[in-house]
Amino acid sequence: QVQLVESGGGLVQAGDSLRLSCAASGHTFSSVAMGWFRQVPGKEREFVGTISGSGNFTRYADSVKGRFTISRDNAKNTVYLQMNSLKPEDTAVYYCAARRIGAASRVGASSYDYWGQGTQVTVSS
């Protein structure tokens, strides 16, 4: 079982930065690929990015590429989402998730079995 807890959200102005953290517990954390998703009211949960278990491979949605960076510290059982140059359209609840072994897709929410509670990010203009 993998348990995830996000933190680090808040209210910021456009152009500011935030770093979200996802603290994980589980017996095979270092081998678990992780993803970040976000969701706003009335819309489907949106893929933000993902990172392999080793941290050697990352992938990002076009909307955040070049601004957001995913990293992980397996010694601390923590995954991070560094968000720079934030825009009002980045406003959402951000979730981290653990991907299922053998999942067909890295970007689909249905490929992830474990989810954190989410943390709110609000970007004002």
Coordinates of C-alpha atoms in Angstrom, one line a residue:
Q1 CA 0.0 0.0 0.0
V2 CA 1.2 3.5 -0.8
Q3 CA 0.0 6.5 1.1
L4 CA 0.5 10.0 -0.2
V5 CA 0.2 13.5 1.4
E6 CA 0.6 16.7 -0.6
S7 CA 1.7 20.0 0.9
G8 CA 3.0 23.4 -0.2
G9 CA 0.0 24.9 -1.9
G10 CA -1.1 28.5 -1.3
L11 CA -2.1 31.8 -2.8
V12 CA 0.4 33.6 -5.0
Q13 CA 0.6 36.2 -7.7
A14 CA 1.2 35.6 -11.3
G15 CA 4.9 35.1 -12.0
D16 CA 5.6 33.7 -8.5
S17 CA 6.9 30.2 -7.7
L18 CA 5.8 27.4 -5.4
R19 CA 7.1 24.0 -4.6
L20 CA 4.7 21.3 -3.8
S21 CA 5.8 18.2 -1.9
C22 CA 4.3 14.7 -1.8
A23 CA 5.4 12.6 1.1
A24 CA 5.0 8.9 0.4
S25 CA 5.0 5.8 2.5
G26 CA 5.2 2.3 1.1
H27 CA 7.4 -0.6 0.8
T28 CA 8.5 0.0 -2.8
F29 CA 8.5 3.7 -3.1
S30 CA 11.8 3.9 -5.0
S31 CA 10.4 1.7 -7.8
V32 CA 7.1 3.5 -8.1
A33 CA 6.5 6.0 -10.9
M34 CA 4.7 9.1 -9.6
G35 CA 2.5 11.6 -11.3
W36 CA 1.1 15.1 -10.6
F37 CA -2.4 16.0 -11.7
R38 CA -4.5 19.1 -11.2
Q39 CA -8.2 19.7 -11.3
V40 CA -10.5 22.7 -11.3
P41 CA -14.3 22.7 -10.7
G42 CA -16.2 21.5 -13.7
K43 CA -13.2 20.0 -15.5
E44 CA -11.6 16.6 -15.6
R45 CA -8.5 15.9 -13.7
E46 CA -5.6 17.0 -15.9
F47 CA -2.1 15.4 -16.3
V48 CA 0.7 17.7 -15.2
G49 CA 3.8 15.5 -15.2
T50 CA 5.3 12.2 -14.2
I51 CA 8.6 10.9 -13.0
S52 CA 10.0 7.4 -13.1
G53 CA 10.9 5.5 -10.0
S54 CA 14.5 6.2 -10.3
G55 CA 14.0 9.8 -11.2
N56 CA 15.8 9.5 -14.5
F57 CA 12.8 10.1 -16.7
T58 CA 10.2 12.8 -16.7
R59 CA 7.4 13.9 -18.9
Y60 CA 5.3 17.0 -18.8
A61 CA 2.1 18.4 -20.2
D62 CA 2.7 21.0 -22.9
S63 CA 0.9 23.6 -20.7
V64 CA 3.6 23.4 -18.0
K65 CA 6.7 22.4 -19.9
G66 CA 9.6 24.7 -19.3
R67 CA 7.9 26.1 -16.1
F68 CA 7.4 23.1 -13.9
T69 CA 9.9 20.5 -12.8
I70 CA 9.3 17.2 -11.1
S71 CA 12.0 15.7 -8.9
R72 CA 12.2 13.1 -6.2
D73 CA 14.3 12.2 -3.2
N74 CA 13.9 8.6 -2.6
A75 CA 15.9 8.7 0.6
K76 CA 13.2 11.0 1.9
N77 CA 10.3 9.2 0.2
T78 CA 9.2 12.5 -1.3
V79 CA 8.3 13.8 -4.8
Y80 CA 8.4 17.5 -5.6
L81 CA 6.7 19.7 -8.1
Q82 CA 8.6 23.0 -8.6
M83 CA 6.3 25.5 -10.2
N84 CA 7.8 28.7 -11.7
S85 CA 6.3 31.5 -13.6
L86 CA 2.9 30.7 -12.3
K87 CA -0.1 31.8 -14.3
P88 CA -3.7 32.3 -13.3
E89 CA -4.7 29.3 -15.4
D90 CA -2.5 27.1 -13.1
T91 CA -5.0 27.6 -10.4
A92 CA -6.3 24.2 -9.3
V93 CA -6.1 21.5 -6.7
Y94 CA -2.9 19.6 -7.3
Y95 CA -2.7 15.9 -6.6
C96 CA 0.2 13.5 -6.5
A97 CA -0.4 9.9 -7.4
A98 CA 1.4 6.5 -7.7
R99 CA 1.2 4.7 -11.0
R100 CA 0.2 1.1 -11.3
I101 CA 2.7 -1.4 -12.4
G102 CA 2.0 -2.4 -16.0
A103 CA -0.3 0.6 -16.7
A104 CA -0.8 1.3 -20.3
S105 CA -0.4 5.1 -20.1
R106 CA 1.8 7.4 -18.2
V107 CA -0.6 10.4 -18.5
G108 CA -4.0 9.0 -17.8
A109 CA -5.4 9.3 -14.3
S110 CA -6.8 5.8 -14.6
S111 CA -3.2 4.5 -14.6
Y112 CA -2.7 5.6 -11.0
D113 CA -4.0 3.6 -8.1
Y114 CA -3.0 5.8 -5.1
W115 CA -3.8 9.5 -4.6
G116 CA -3.1 12.1 -2.1
Q117 CA -5.7 14.5 -0.7
G118 CA -4.7 17.4 -2.9
T119 CA -3.4 20.8 -2.2
Q120 CA -4.9 24.1 -3.4
V121 CA -2.8 26.4 -5.6
T122 CA -4.4 29.8 -6.4
V123 CA -2.6 32.2 -8.7
S124 CA -4.0 35.8 -8.9
S125 CA -3.4 38.2 -11.7

